[in-house]
Amino acid sequence: MNWLTNFVRPKLRALVNRKSVPENLWDKCPNCSQLIFHRELETNLYVCPHCNHHMRLSAEKRLKLLFDGGDYHRIELPKAPADPLRFRDQKRYADRLRDARARSKEDDAIAVAHGTVGGIPVVVAALDFGFMGGSMGMAVGSGIVAAARLAVTQLAPLIVIPASGGARMQEGALSLMQMPRTVVAVQEVKEAGLPYIVVLADPTTGGVTASFAMLGDLHIAETGAMIGFAGARVIEQTVRETLPEGFQRAEYLLEHGMVDIVVTRRALRDTLARVLSLLLRREPTPDLLEPPRTERLPAGRRPPEDNAHVALPDDTPGA
Amino acid sequence: MKNFLDFEKPIAELEGKIEELRHLSGEGDFNIADEVSKLQDKTEKLLRQTYQKLTPWQKVQVARHPDRPHFNDYVAALIEDFTPVAGDRCFADDKAILGGMGRFRGYSCVIIGQEKGADTGERVAHNFGMARPEGYRKARRLMELADRFSLPVISLVDTPGAYPGVGAEERGQAEAIARCIDTGLGIRVPLLSVIIGEGGSGGAIAIATGDVVMMLEHSIYSVISPEGCASILWRSAEQTQVAAEALRLTAQDLLGLGLIDRVLPEPLGGAHRDPVETIGRLGDALESELKRLIVQDGGLLRRRRRDKFLEMGKQVTP
Ligand SMILES: [Zn+2]
């Protein structure tokens, strides 16, 4: 029941989407307010070097960071009916869409591409929280369907990276119907015997969580990501008590059994490559699986920021 | 009638007058009988006028009317040998979603639905029809049971939405709803869904992925409550009526958008004025649809159901 669509932090969007960046630019972390040299932020995958805050990414940046060598082919998505209800709140939906398109240079809040991750051919669908809160209307629903079909055609695993405030209210019940639509898409992938991996990014809430985002063969979450169904404010108003610490954060969901693995952004690609190679019974590709920047240490002794938090107790054999 | 809506006040006044006159009248008092009959005609005319052109916001109020028949009323009138099941086999029995086996007009079936409760005590017991993960997991269990024994499933939707609470989140509200949708779209038996009152967002679609989805004439089905929409998009509770219009949440809207298959007419003045007639009509509609679906191959049913949802919205033009 989280239908937030327009609470994107403008500062953050400006930070992440800025096209040409002067050499000497400093950015401020929205979490700890420390200044970060822009170049450093970029090489650090938009993770704050001071507090490890994982900043939100545009769909395009997501794809670039995930695919081997930043190489991928985006596919054209079917055009969705624009503003089917002629919806108007304080602003016309048509205008909101136009503005979001102009700002992002994207048609809607989803991008679908294929390429390789750790040498394994995959299809990736990434949602863009910067585009109307990553909200799911016809376009996002159709994007997920298209991604699923592409995965089935290519016999490739499907990786979906939701980052969404939920349903796009401006499309009324049409947006609600994207829940069953995307679930059918997931069924098609699973029935083809292909892995379906969900990478939960900050934030994933509402109708997106309650449909394709919670049906993965595996749920991998970026550290600190907010993941839930109802919005924290709605819950607070309902239960009239303060929420537990870390509520709806990736680590909290791991503890409650809703996600399998919590990773840092730096460890994400390797984690994906590893689980896919295991599921598909492929040989690991050592070069690509080597964690960048850090020495490989025996299991259990890796530095915490680069260690995938696997949902097994530390003393479990093989954990 | 115990409860009147604001816009029903003129009707309530007329009906009050009729009651008074009836108390006054003795045997064979033709003047009063004549007057009563005139007032009754007037009431009916007024009802017709009012209910023919209900605004979306008025429909929201009718859909939420406390005297409107609820899940238990339909089960009591339509289902023989009703045998409820309890629990999700994980954590608890959620009384916001009820369900079980029974016989509907001779057909063994599974029936599921949200129950809002008829009085204050019941409403609290049923959590106002707002289910927690356990409710959706129970619904899933029931759909799987139906699938295993080739029983058709009837789902009656009436919920403000899934319950927003700490425990519900911790136990995977989103996952429970997602899986419920998944199961509803996966079973190889007929699934007939009817929105009988309020179809509140994800909490409603969880059990409304039917081969045929019907809505009662004055029921609503929406991605968000008009109140929630107004507070988010307009940042003002005063815009609730405007939001109700913008959301296109009436049965007629949904049919026009191709998102449901059929609208079931309610008796004059809404389901709450004549629950018996409403339940009977709904039963007839269910029976005719069930007769059509039950002879179809399960695999084919499932494929068509999934295709139907995949195609939704594609033909919509503003
Ligand atoms: Zn920071």
XYZ file of C-alpha atoms in Angstrom, chain A residues 15-304:
290
model
C 23.640 14.085 -8.287
C 23.142 10.815 -10.059
C 21.906 12.028 -13.405
C 24.251 14.910 -13.987
C 25.607 14.579 -17.482
C 28.770 16.614 -17.800
C 30.634 16.969 -14.567
C 33.348 19.528 -14.049
C 36.612 17.965 -12.930
C 36.704 19.653 -9.571
C 33.148 18.897 -8.520
C 32.332 17.744 -5.035
C 29.144 15.994 -4.090
C 27.493 15.750 -0.751
C 26.362 12.393 0.599
C 22.622 12.544 1.303
C 23.156 10.287 4.310
C 26.228 11.592 6.149
C 26.538 14.991 4.414
C 30.257 14.476 3.846
C 31.726 15.925 0.669
C 32.895 13.427 -1.923
C 35.025 14.206 -4.941
C 32.794 13.352 -7.887
C 35.384 11.205 -9.627
C 35.802 9.207 -6.466
C 32.071 8.703 -6.167
C 31.985 7.369 -9.688
C 34.820 4.900 -9.192
C 33.217 3.909 -5.925
C 30.023 2.895 -7.826
C 28.043 5.738 -6.249
C 28.600 4.419 -2.771
C 29.646 6.955 -0.170
C 33.251 6.197 0.865
C 32.569 7.687 4.295
C 29.378 5.947 5.400
C 28.832 3.214 2.765
C 25.500 4.773 1.784
C 24.383 3.231 -1.512
C 22.970 5.998 -3.656
C 20.106 5.393 -6.035
C 21.035 4.795 -9.661
C 19.353 5.526 -12.951
C 18.457 2.452 -14.992
C 21.191 3.249 -17.484
C 23.859 3.506 -14.758
C 22.633 0.264 -13.290
C 23.096 -1.560 -16.560
C 26.514 -0.045 -17.069
C 27.691 -1.177 -13.644
C 26.265 -4.652 -13.927
C 27.213 -5.996 -17.339
C 30.728 -7.210 -18.074
C 32.815 -4.330 -19.303
C 29.785 -2.054 -19.163
C 28.718 -3.625 -22.463
C 25.105 -4.395 -23.217
C 22.377 -4.084 -25.810
C 19.235 -2.322 -24.803
C 16.058 -3.447 -26.449
C 13.288 -1.181 -27.543
C 10.206 -1.582 -25.385
C 6.624 -1.542 -26.615
C 4.999 1.871 -26.440
C 2.449 2.029 -23.663
C -0.759 4.047 -24.039
C 0.151 7.475 -22.683
C -2.120 8.769 -19.942
C -4.948 6.298 -20.594
C -7.227 7.842 -17.954
C -6.442 11.486 -18.740
C -5.506 11.727 -15.110
C -5.050 15.044 -13.472
C -4.164 15.835 -9.893
C -2.443 19.094 -9.076
C -0.626 18.537 -12.320
C -1.663 16.625 -15.407
C -0.190 13.138 -15.658
C 0.625 13.894 -19.292
C 2.760 16.804 -18.111
C 4.429 14.788 -15.361
C 5.310 12.156 -17.949
C 6.620 14.738 -20.382
C 8.794 16.335 -17.701
C 10.128 12.987 -16.498
C 10.940 12.022 -20.089
C 12.703 15.289 -20.767
C 14.739 15.022 -17.580
C 15.711 11.378 -17.917
C 15.830 11.008 -21.689
C 13.978 7.763 -21.066
C 10.458 6.756 -22.080
C 9.504 5.394 -18.691
C 10.850 3.925 -15.478
C 12.327 0.739 -16.943
C 15.225 -0.289 -19.150
C 15.758 -3.796 -20.533
C 19.050 -5.044 -21.902
C 20.963 -8.214 -22.641
C 24.635 -8.938 -22.357
C 26.865 -11.013 -20.096
C 27.482 -11.033 -16.367
C 30.538 -13.032 -15.398
C 30.561 -14.364 -18.916
C 27.031 -15.698 -18.624
C 24.468 -14.333 -21.083
C 21.622 -12.695 -19.153
C 18.667 -10.398 -19.626
C 18.373 -7.530 -17.168
C 15.399 -5.304 -16.468
C 16.221 -2.306 -14.290
C 13.716 0.094 -12.822
C 14.522 3.759 -12.449
C 13.401 5.374 -9.220
C 14.297 8.752 -10.668
C 11.487 8.407 -13.203
C 8.279 9.156 -11.302
C 9.449 7.149 -8.333
C 9.999 4.069 -10.463
C 6.250 3.583 -10.352
C 4.686 0.698 -12.242
C 2.126 1.510 -14.888
C 1.518 -0.061 -18.274
C 5.025 0.801 -19.499
C 6.870 -0.853 -16.630
C 4.540 -3.861 -16.753
C 5.112 -4.246 -20.475
C 8.852 -3.831 -19.922
C 8.888 -6.748 -17.499
C 6.835 -8.844 -19.911
C 9.218 -7.972 -22.747
C 12.250 -8.809 -20.601
C 10.751 -12.176 -19.665
C 10.004 -13.000 -23.296
C 13.523 -12.028 -24.330
C 14.963 -14.240 -21.611
C 12.840 -17.157 -22.801
C 13.812 -16.561 -26.427
C 17.505 -16.352 -25.586
C 17.289 -19.124 -23.000
C 19.007 -16.692 -20.654
C 18.446 -16.063 -16.949
C 16.373 -13.016 -16.088
C 17.684 -10.525 -13.551
C 15.239 -7.871 -12.448
C 16.347 -4.868 -10.406
C 13.322 -3.144 -8.947
C 13.583 0.342 -7.472
C 10.079 1.591 -7.130
C 7.594 3.354 -4.913
C 4.885 0.964 -6.118
C 1.974 1.316 -8.500
C 1.537 4.379 -10.680
C -1.646 5.853 -9.257
C -2.178 8.019 -12.314
C -3.051 4.904 -14.285
C -5.670 3.777 -11.782
C -6.711 0.134 -11.892
C -4.594 -0.317 -15.021
C -1.534 -0.011 -12.826
C -2.994 -2.532 -10.382
C -3.348 -5.045 -13.224
C 0.396 -4.864 -13.804
C 0.744 -7.037 -10.727
C -0.838 -10.126 -12.353
C 0.699 -9.190 -15.711
C 4.237 -9.216 -14.353
C 3.550 -12.375 -12.360
C 2.597 -14.148 -15.586
C 5.860 -12.903 -17.093
C 7.801 -14.442 -14.205
C 5.888 -17.711 -14.616
C 6.970 -17.864 -18.255
C 10.628 -17.559 -17.276
C 10.347 -20.179 -14.562
C 8.441 -22.591 -16.773
C 11.229 -22.303 -19.334
C 13.543 -23.587 -16.600
C 15.500 -20.355 -16.432
C 16.774 -18.694 -13.274
C 14.846 -15.634 -12.177
C 16.907 -13.467 -9.851
C 15.628 -10.332 -8.132
C 18.116 -7.705 -7.043
C 16.246 -5.492 -4.613
C 17.496 -1.919 -4.780
C 16.510 1.066 -2.704
C 13.559 1.452 -2.436
C 11.289 -1.423 -3.422
C 7.775 -1.045 -2.100
C 4.058 -1.453 -2.771
C 2.656 -3.299 -5.751
C 6.099 -3.937 -7.198
C 7.229 -5.795 -4.091
C 3.906 -7.624 -3.953
C 4.266 -9.002 -7.470
C 7.367 -9.781 -9.530
C 9.887 -8.566 -6.926
C 9.053 -11.262 -4.357
C 8.900 -14.232 -6.697
C 12.583 -14.689 -7.426
C 14.374 -18.014 -7.287
C 16.782 -15.887 -5.291
C 16.411 -12.504 -3.659
C 19.589 -10.465 -3.481
C 19.345 -7.056 -1.829
C 21.714 -4.125 -1.881
C 22.815 -3.215 1.598
C 20.613 -0.636 3.279
C 17.868 -0.868 0.647
C 14.373 -0.114 1.883
C 12.102 -3.008 0.986
C 8.500 -3.453 2.038
C 4.862 -3.499 1.105
C 3.242 -0.689 3.065
C 5.048 2.590 3.527
C 6.618 3.266 6.908
C 4.460 6.352 7.419
C 1.259 4.455 6.695
C 2.261 1.771 9.169
C 3.204 4.316 11.810
C -0.178 5.968 11.458
C -1.938 2.617 11.700
C -0.102 1.053 14.616
C 0.636 4.374 16.374
C 3.984 3.301 17.654
C 7.559 3.879 16.630
C 8.884 1.327 14.194
C 11.682 -1.051 15.139
C 15.221 -0.004 14.294
C 16.256 -0.883 10.776
C 12.646 -1.737 9.876
C 12.194 -2.593 6.182
C 15.917 -2.375 5.502
C 17.652 -5.119 3.512
C 19.384 -6.483 6.624
C 16.064 -6.568 8.495
C 14.476 -8.549 5.678
C 17.396 -10.940 5.656
C 16.838 -11.536 9.348
C 13.127 -12.139 8.731
C 13.693 -14.568 5.918
C 12.525 -12.472 2.979
C 15.839 -12.124 1.143
C 18.664 -14.597 0.660
C 21.716 -12.425 0.343
C 22.553 -8.831 1.223
C 25.479 -7.441 -0.748
C 27.380 -4.249 -1.246
C 27.179 -2.815 -4.720
C 30.801 -3.744 -5.255
C 30.072 -7.397 -4.556
C 26.842 -7.530 -6.543
C 28.144 -8.544 -9.942
C 30.365 -11.284 -8.565
C 27.555 -12.604 -6.427
C 25.268 -12.751 -9.443
C 27.912 -14.429 -11.563
C 28.561 -16.972 -8.838
C 24.935 -17.935 -8.203
C 24.188 -18.101 -11.917
C 27.204 -20.296 -12.595
C 26.062 -22.582 -9.792
C 22.440 -22.743 -10.925
C 23.442 -23.301 -14.531
C 26.213 -25.762 -13.574
C 28.830 -23.703 -15.370
C 32.529 -23.496 -14.624
C 33.421 -20.337 -12.764
C 35.368 -17.769 -14.762
C 38.150 -16.922 -12.318
C 39.040 -13.513 -13.730
C 35.557 -12.215 -13.518
C 34.846 -13.738 -10.165
C 37.857 -12.156 -8.531
C 36.479 -9.412 -6.294
C 37.850 -6.121 -7.547
C 40.169 -4.074 -5.342
C 40.424 -6.592 -2.523
C 42.527 -9.641 -1.930
C 40.656 -12.876 -1.774
C 40.659 -14.027 1.800
C 39.501 -17.338 3.201
C 35.764 -17.496 3.746
C 34.706 -15.755 6.918
C 37.725 -13.471 6.913
C 36.802 -11.124 4.136
C 36.506 -7.457 4.937
C 32.892 -6.845 5.948
